Tab-separated table of N, CA and C in Angstrom:
chain	number	residue	atom	x	y	z
A	151	SER	N	126.866	81.809	110.938
A	151	SER	CA	127.361	80.466	110.654
A	151	SER	C	128.888	80.457	110.602
A	152	GLU	N	129.473	81.554	110.148
A	152	GLU	CA	130.940	81.634	110.115
A	152	GLU	C	131.531	81.509	111.514
A	153	MET	N	130.829	82.053	112.498
A	153	MET	CA	131.316	81.958	113.872
A	153	MET	C	131.313	80.511	114.362
A	154	PHE	N	130.280	79.769	113.992
A	154	PHE	CA	130.215	78.365	114.413
A	154	PHE	C	131.236	77.521	113.655
A	155	ILE	N	131.464	77.831	112.402
A	155	ILE	CA	132.490	77.117	111.637
A	155	ILE	C	133.860	77.370	112.250
A	156	ALA	N	134.127	78.629	112.605
A	156	ALA	CA	135.411	78.950	113.235
A	156	ALA	C	135.544	78.250	114.587
A	157	THR	N	134.441	78.180	115.342
A	157	THR	CA	134.476	77.510	116.642
A	157	THR	C	134.778	76.023	116.484
A	158	PHE	N	134.120	75.383	115.526
A	158	PHE	CA	134.343	73.947	115.317
A	158	PHE	C	135.714	73.667	114.703
A	159	SER	N	136.317	74.682	114.107
A	159	SER	CA	137.667	74.524	113.551
A	159	SER	C	138.752	74.742	114.596
A	160	GLY	N	138.357	75.117	115.797
A	160	GLY	CA	139.332	75.277	116.868
A	160	GLY	C	139.476	76.700	117.369
A	161	ASP	N	138.947	77.692	116.666
A	161	ASP	CA	139.013	79.085	117.106
A	161	ASP	C	137.707	79.411	117.839
A	162	ASN	N	137.678	79.227	119.139
A	162	ASN	CA	136.457	79.355	119.936
A	162	ASN	C	135.892	80.777	119.849
A	163	GLN	N	134.691	80.882	119.340
A	163	GLN	CA	134.003	82.169	119.234
A	163	GLN	C	132.965	82.350	120.332
A	164	LEU	N	132.695	81.280	121.082
A	164	LEU	CA	131.637	81.335	122.082
A	164	LEU	C	132.024	82.107	123.339
A	165	ASP	N	133.268	82.515	123.449
A	165	ASP	CA	133.684	83.303	124.603
A	165	ASP	C	133.652	84.800	124.312
A	166	GLN	N	133.164	85.172	123.155
A	166	GLN	CA	133.096	86.586	122.778
A	166	GLN	C	131.659	87.089	122.901
A	167	ALA	N	131.512	88.310	123.370
A	167	ALA	CA	130.182	88.894	123.573
A	167	ALA	C	129.440	89.082	122.246
A	168	LEU	N	130.157	89.379	121.167
A	168	LEU	CA	129.512	89.595	119.876
A	168	LEU	C	128.782	88.344	119.398
A	169	THR	N	129.357	87.179	119.648
A	169	THR	CA	128.700	85.929	119.261
A	169	THR	C	127.365	85.793	119.959
A	170	TRP	N	127.351	86.044	121.250
A	170	TRP	CA	126.107	85.913	122.007
A	170	TRP	C	125.109	87.011	121.640
A	171	ALA	N	125.595	88.181	121.249
A	171	ALA	CA	124.691	89.230	120.760
A	171	ALA	C	124.015	88.791	119.473
A	172	PHE	N	124.783	88.147	118.570
A	172	PHE	CA	124.191	87.630	117.341
A	172	PHE	C	123.190	86.519	117.620
A	173	VAL	N	123.509	85.640	118.551
A	173	VAL	CA	122.583	84.554	118.910
A	173	VAL	C	121.307	85.136	119.506
A	174	ALA	N	121.421	86.122	120.375
A	174	ALA	CA	120.244	86.760	120.966
A	174	ALA	C	119.414	87.479	119.904
A	175	ALA	N	120.071	88.183	118.988
A	175	ALA	CA	119.352	88.867	117.907
A	175	ALA	C	118.642	87.858	117.015
A	176	PHE	N	119.304	86.742	116.733
A	176	PHE	CA	118.691	85.694	115.921
A	176	PHE	C	117.452	85.132	116.610
A	177	ALA	N	117.565	84.839	117.919
A	177	ALA	CA	116.427	84.299	118.670
A	177	ALA	C	115.279	85.304	118.708
A	178	PHE	N	115.600	86.587	118.927
A	178	PHE	CA	114.566	87.622	118.945
A	178	PHE	C	113.863	87.716	117.593
A	179	CYS	N	114.636	87.721	116.511
A	179	CYS	CA	114.046	87.812	115.169
A	179	CYS	C	113.204	86.581	114.850
A	180	LEU	N	113.654	85.421	115.289
A	180	LEU	CA	112.908	84.192	115.052
A	180	LEU	C	111.547	84.234	115.737
A	181	VAL	N	111.536	84.589	117.012
A	181	VAL	CA	110.279	84.664	117.754
A	181	VAL	C	109.386	85.767	117.182
A	182	SER	N	109.968	86.909	116.841
A	182	SER	CA	109.185	88.010	116.270
A	182	SER	C	108.571	87.621	114.933
A	183	GLN	N	109.341	86.951	114.098
A	183	GLN	CA	108.838	86.556	112.793
A	183	GLN	C	107.669	85.582	112.933
A	184	ILE	N	107.787	84.625	113.810
A	184	ILE	CA	106.689	83.680	114.022
A	184	ILE	C	105.465	84.407	114.566
A	185	ARG	N	105.677	85.348	115.471
A	185	ARG	CA	104.563	86.121	116.023
A	185	ARG	C	103.869	86.938	114.935
A	186	PHE	N	104.642	87.619	114.078
A	186	PHE	CA	104.048	88.432	113.022
A	186	PHE	C	103.361	87.570	111.967
A	187	ILE	N	103.907	86.403	111.678
A	187	ILE	CA	103.241	85.488	110.745
A	187	ILE	C	101.903	85.059	111.329
A	188	ASP	N	101.886	84.726	112.615
A	188	ASP	CA	100.647	84.327	113.276
A	188	ASP	C	99.623	85.456	113.237
A	189	MET	N	100.051	86.680	113.541
A	189	MET	CA	99.136	87.818	113.518
A	189	MET	C	98.589	88.048	112.113
A	190	SER	N	99.438	87.912	111.109
A	190	SER	CA	98.997	88.124	109.731
A	190	SER	C	98.006	87.052	109.292
A	191	LEU	N	98.266	85.821	109.664
A	191	LEU	CA	97.357	84.746	109.262
A	191	LEU	C	96.017	84.822	109.976
A	192	ARG	N	95.965	85.488	111.113
A	192	ARG	CA	94.687	85.683	111.787
A	192	ARG	C	93.828	86.718	111.066
A	193	VAL	N	94.482	87.654	110.375
A	193	VAL	CA	93.771	88.743	109.704
A	193	VAL	C	93.605	88.480	108.212
A	194	ASN	N	94.660	87.964	107.575
A	194	ASN	CA	94.668	87.795	106.120
A	194	ASN	C	94.607	86.327	105.746
A	195	ASP	N	94.209	86.105	104.522
A	195	ASP	CA	94.195	84.767	103.957
A	195	ASP	C	95.629	84.323	103.682
A	196	ALA	N	95.891	83.044	103.801
A	196	ALA	CA	97.233	82.526	103.532
A	196	ALA	C	97.635	82.754	102.076
A	197	LEU	N	96.650	82.843	101.170
A	197	LEU	CA	96.969	83.110	99.763
A	197	LEU	C	97.506	84.520	99.558
A	198	LEU	N	97.289	85.395	100.501
A	198	LEU	CA	97.894	86.727	100.454
A	198	LEU	C	99.207	86.737	101.238
A	199	HIS	N	99.184	86.136	102.409
A	199	HIS	CA	100.342	86.213	103.299
A	199	HIS	C	101.560	85.471	102.769
A	200	VAL	N	101.397	84.237	102.349
A	200	VAL	CA	102.546	83.411	101.952
A	200	VAL	C	103.286	84.008	100.754
A	201	PRO	N	102.598	84.418	99.676
A	201	PRO	CA	103.344	85.051	98.573
A	201	PRO	C	104.019	86.360	98.972
A	202	LEU	N	103.353	87.155	99.795
A	202	LEU	CA	103.960	88.408	100.233
A	202	LEU	C	105.197	88.135	101.083
A	203	PHE	N	105.116	87.157	101.950
A	203	PHE	CA	106.264	86.763	102.759
A	203	PHE	C	107.404	86.298	101.855
A	204	TYR	N	107.086	85.534	100.816
A	204	TYR	CA	108.090	85.044	99.867
A	204	TYR	C	108.800	86.209	99.183
A	205	VAL	N	108.035	87.191	98.721
A	205	VAL	CA	108.617	88.324	98.013
A	205	VAL	C	109.511	89.138	98.939
A	206	ILE	N	109.020	89.446	100.117
A	206	ILE	CA	109.815	90.252	101.047
A	206	ILE	C	111.069	89.498	101.467
A	207	TRP	N	110.938	88.193	101.686
A	207	TRP	CA	112.107	87.381	102.052
A	207	TRP	C	113.165	87.447	100.951
A	208	ASN	N	112.749	87.290	99.689
A	208	ASN	CA	113.699	87.319	98.577
A	208	ASN	C	114.329	88.689	98.389
A	209	VAL	N	113.542	89.739	98.510
A	209	VAL	CA	114.093	91.087	98.359
A	209	VAL	C	115.101	91.365	99.465
A	210	MET	N	114.768	90.982	100.695
A	210	MET	CA	115.700	91.208	101.799
A	210	MET	C	116.969	90.363	101.637
A	211	ALA	N	116.850	89.166	101.105
A	211	ALA	CA	118.030	88.335	100.859
A	211	ALA	C	118.908	88.977	99.786
A	212	MET	N	118.291	89.519	98.738
A	212	MET	CA	119.074	90.171	97.685
A	212	MET	C	119.767	91.430	98.203
A	213	VAL	N	119.031	92.239	98.951
A	213	VAL	CA	119.625	93.466	99.495
A	213	VAL	C	120.709	93.120	100.514
A	214	GLY	N	120.430	92.142	101.383
A	214	GLY	CA	121.433	91.731	102.365
A	214	GLY	C	122.695	91.205	101.711
A	215	GLY	N	122.541	90.371	100.686
A	215	GLY	CA	123.699	89.867	99.962
A	215	GLY	C	124.455	90.976	99.255
A	216	GLY	N	123.712	91.937	98.704
A	216	GLY	CA	124.362	93.067	98.038
A	216	GLY	C	125.163	93.927	98.988
A	217	VAL	N	124.653	94.097	100.200
A	217	VAL	CA	125.351	94.908	101.193
A	217	VAL	C	126.538	94.140	101.779
A	218	VAL	N	126.311	92.895	102.190
A	218	VAL	CA	127.363	92.118	102.848
A	218	VAL	C	128.537	91.858	101.908
A	219	PHE	N	128.246	91.495	100.680
A	219	PHE	CA	129.309	91.154	99.744
A	219	PHE	C	129.752	92.333	98.886
A	220	GLY	N	129.216	93.514	99.141
A	220	GLY	CA	129.634	94.724	98.441
A	220	GLY	C	129.268	94.752	96.965
A	221	GLU	N	128.216	94.038	96.596
A	221	GLU	CA	127.833	94.001	95.187
A	221	GLU	C	127.264	95.332	94.708
A	222	PHE	N	126.668	96.088	95.606
A	222	PHE	CA	126.100	97.374	95.211
A	222	PHE	C	127.184	98.423	94.984
A	223	ASP	N	128.396	98.177	95.459
A	223	ASP	CA	129.487	99.124	95.253
A	223	ASP	C	129.832	99.277	93.776
A	224	ARG	N	129.639	98.217	93.021
A	224	ARG	CA	129.976	98.231	91.590
A	224	ARG	C	128.788	98.605	90.709
A	225	PHE	N	127.647	98.902	91.313
A	225	PHE	CA	126.442	99.231	90.542
A	225	PHE	C	126.542	100.633	89.971
A	226	GLY	N	126.122	100.748	88.735
A	226	GLY	CA	125.941	102.052	88.109
A	226	GLY	C	124.450	102.291	87.961
A	227	PRO	N	124.068	103.383	87.319
A	227	PRO	CA	122.640	103.677	87.142
A	227	PRO	C	121.887	102.563	86.406
A	228	ALA	N	122.508	101.975	85.387
A	228	ALA	CA	121.839	100.903	84.636
A	228	ALA	C	121.638	99.665	85.510
A	229	SER	N	122.605	99.360	86.360
A	229	SER	CA	122.481	98.202	87.248
A	229	SER	C	121.387	98.417	88.289
A	230	TYR	N	121.311	99.626	88.838
A	230	TYR	CA	120.243	99.919	89.792
A	230	TYR	C	118.880	99.834	89.116
A	231	ALA	N	118.773	100.339	87.885
A	231	ALA	CA	117.508	100.264	87.154
A	231	ALA	C	117.128	98.814	86.882
A	232	ALA	N	118.095	97.993	86.485
A	232	ALA	CA	117.818	96.578	86.224
A	232	ALA	C	117.422	95.857	87.515
A	233	PHE	N	118.097	96.173	88.621
A	233	PHE	CA	117.755	95.566	89.909
A	233	PHE	C	116.336	95.944	90.301
A	234	PHE	N	115.995	97.224	90.163
A	234	PHE	CA	114.646	97.678	90.495
A	234	PHE	C	113.612	96.991	89.609
A	235	CYS	N	113.901	96.859	88.321
A	235	CYS	CA	112.968	96.179	87.411
A	235	CYS	C	112.803	94.706	87.797
A	236	GLY	N	113.886	94.056	88.199
A	236	GLY	CA	113.800	92.667	88.633
A	236	GLY	C	112.947	92.505	89.873
A	237	VAL	N	113.110	93.407	90.835
A	237	VAL	CA	112.293	93.363	92.046
A	237	VAL	C	110.834	93.646	91.697
A	238	LEU	N	110.594	94.574	90.798
A	238	LEU	CA	109.236	94.882	90.368
A	238	LEU	C	108.589	93.675	89.684
A	239	VAL	N	109.339	92.986	88.839
A	239	VAL	CA	108.819	91.779	88.182
A	239	VAL	C	108.486	90.717	89.229
A	240	LEU	N	109.330	90.560	90.242
A	240	LEU	CA	109.070	89.606	91.313
A	240	LEU	C	107.776	89.955	92.041
A	241	PHE	N	107.610	91.223	92.434
A	241	PHE	CA	106.388	91.647	93.113
A	241	PHE	C	105.159	91.447	92.234
A	242	LEU	N	105.233	91.893	90.984
A	242	LEU	CA	104.071	91.795	90.096
A	242	LEU	C	103.715	90.346	89.782
A	243	GLY	N	104.716	89.517	89.559
A	243	GLY	CA	104.442	88.111	89.262
A	243	GLY	C	103.737	87.421	90.409
A	244	VAL	N	104.230	87.627	91.605
A	244	VAL	CA	103.593	87.004	92.767
A	244	VAL	C	102.225	87.636	93.026
A	245	TYR	N	102.086	88.929	92.790
A	245	TYR	CA	100.786	89.579	92.964
A	245	TYR	C	99.750	88.984	92.016
A	246	PHE	N	100.097	88.863	90.741
A	246	PHE	CA	99.133	88.344	89.774
A	246	PHE	C	98.796	86.884	90.034
A	247	ILE	N	99.767	86.108	90.445
A	247	ILE	CA	99.481	84.701	90.755
A	247	ILE	C	98.576	84.597	91.977
A	248	SER	N	98.877	85.356	93.025
A	248	SER	CA	98.059	85.267	94.234
A	248	SER	C	96.689	85.905	94.016
A	249	TYR	N	96.604	86.960	93.228
A	249	TYR	CA	95.309	87.578	92.938
A	249	TYR	C	94.433	86.616	92.161
A	250	HIS	N	95.006	85.965	91.173
A	250	HIS	CA	94.251	85.003	90.369
A	250	HIS	C	93.772	83.841	91.228
A	251	ALA	N	94.643	83.350	92.091
A	251	ALA	CA	94.284	82.216	92.944
A	251	ALA	C	93.202	82.609	93.940
A	252	SER	N	93.291	83.807	94.513
A	252	SER	CA	92.293	84.200	95.502
A	252	SER	C	90.959	84.528	94.853
A	253	SER	N	90.961	85.104	93.644
A	253	SER	CA	89.690	85.415	92.995
A	253	SER	C	88.995	84.137	92.538
A	254	GLY	N	89.728	83.166	92.075
A	254	GLY	CA	89.135	81.891	91.688
A	254	GLY	C	88.614	81.136	92.888
A	255	ARG	N	89.264	81.283	94.012
A	255	ARG	CA	88.846	80.592	95.216
A	255	ARG	C	87.495	81.105	95.687
A	256	GLY	N	87.281	82.414	95.591
A	256	GLY	CA	85.997	82.981	96.002
A	256	GLY	C	84.860	82.445	95.156
A	257	GLU	N	85.085	82.296	93.847
A	257	GLU	CA	84.054	81.749	92.969
A	257	GLU	C	83.787	80.286	93.291
A	258	ARG	N	84.842	79.529	93.606
A	258	ARG	CA	84.658	78.117	93.959
A	258	ARG	C	83.865	77.992	95.256
A	259	GLU	N	84.188	78.846	96.247
A	259	GLU	CA	83.461	78.798	97.511
A	259	GLU	C	81.999	79.148	97.299
A	260	LYS	N	81.730	80.130	96.448
A	260	LYS	CA	80.353	80.503	96.162
A	260	LYS	C	79.618	79.337	95.503
A	261	GLY	N	80.289	78.663	94.578
A	261	GLY	CA	79.689	77.497	93.924
A	261	GLY	C	79.422	76.376	94.904
A	262	HIS	N	80.350	76.149	95.851
A	262	HIS	CA	80.147	75.119	96.872
A	262	HIS	C	78.972	75.469	97.780
A	263	GLN	N	78.836	76.754	98.126
A	263	GLN	CA	77.728	77.176	98.981
A	263	GLN	C	76.397	77.002	98.263
A	264	GLU	N	76.362	77.355	96.970
A	264	GLU	CA	75.130	77.188	96.200
A	264	GLU	C	74.773	75.714	96.061
A	265	ALA	N	75.784	74.880	95.836
A	265	ALA	CA	75.527	73.441	95.721
A	265	ALA	C	75.036	72.865	97.037
A	266	ALA	N	75.621	73.329	98.140
A	266	ALA	CA	75.194	72.853	99.465
A	266	ALA	C	73.770	73.297	99.749
A	267	ALA	N	73.431	74.540	99.372
A	267	ALA	CA	72.071	75.032	99.589
A	267	ALA	C	71.077	74.245	98.738
A	268	ALA	N	71.472	73.949	97.489
A	268	ALA	CA	70.577	73.176	96.621
A	268	ALA	C	70.411	71.757	97.142
A	269	ALA	N	71.476	71.170	97.641
A	269	ALA	CA	71.396	69.811	98.182
A	269	ALA	C	70.544	69.795	99.449
A	270	GLY	N	70.657	70.824	100.268
A	270	GLY	CA	69.843	70.909	101.487
A	270	GLY	C	68.378	71.078	101.151
A	271	GLY	N	68.085	71.867	100.108
A	271	GLY	CA	66.701	72.066	99.690
A	271	GLY	C	66.111	70.803	99.076
A	272	ALA	N	66.941	70.030	98.374
A	272	ALA	CA	66.467	68.796	97.744
A	272	ALA	C	66.162	67.751	98.806
A	273	LYS	N	66.903	67.739	99.911
A	273	LYS	CA	66.659	66.760	100.974
A	273	LYS	C	65.375	67.085	101.709
A	274	ALA	N	65.042	68.381	101.825
A	274	ALA	CA	63.844	68.774	102.547
A	274	ALA	C	62.577	68.366	101.813
A	275	GLU	N	62.643	68.223	100.507
A	275	GLU	CA	61.448	67.882	99.728
A	275	GLU	C	61.170	66.460	99.795
């Protein structure tokens, strides 16, 4: 985005190869991400995929921000431990929420199937 801001401010970045390399990498990552999301949703339930995608997205954003802005340079052992604990809390919180939602969903589906079977049997009589 900084390249586009600089371009619109008058410093043309579109004539540099690095800009087009970033645009190509962005397009490749975009298509790949959509493809992997599609593959995951074909195999896994959305109640598993969406929270996992959320967690990985947030962790990668935190790590990317830490690397780009040099925030990890000032980290000591206590900061790394706190960061790890925060990431662990994020993973566990989303895991427990998605586990609870998926386990309750299975019971609801079973109840719906039993109700449908009972309704079908009542109509036959």
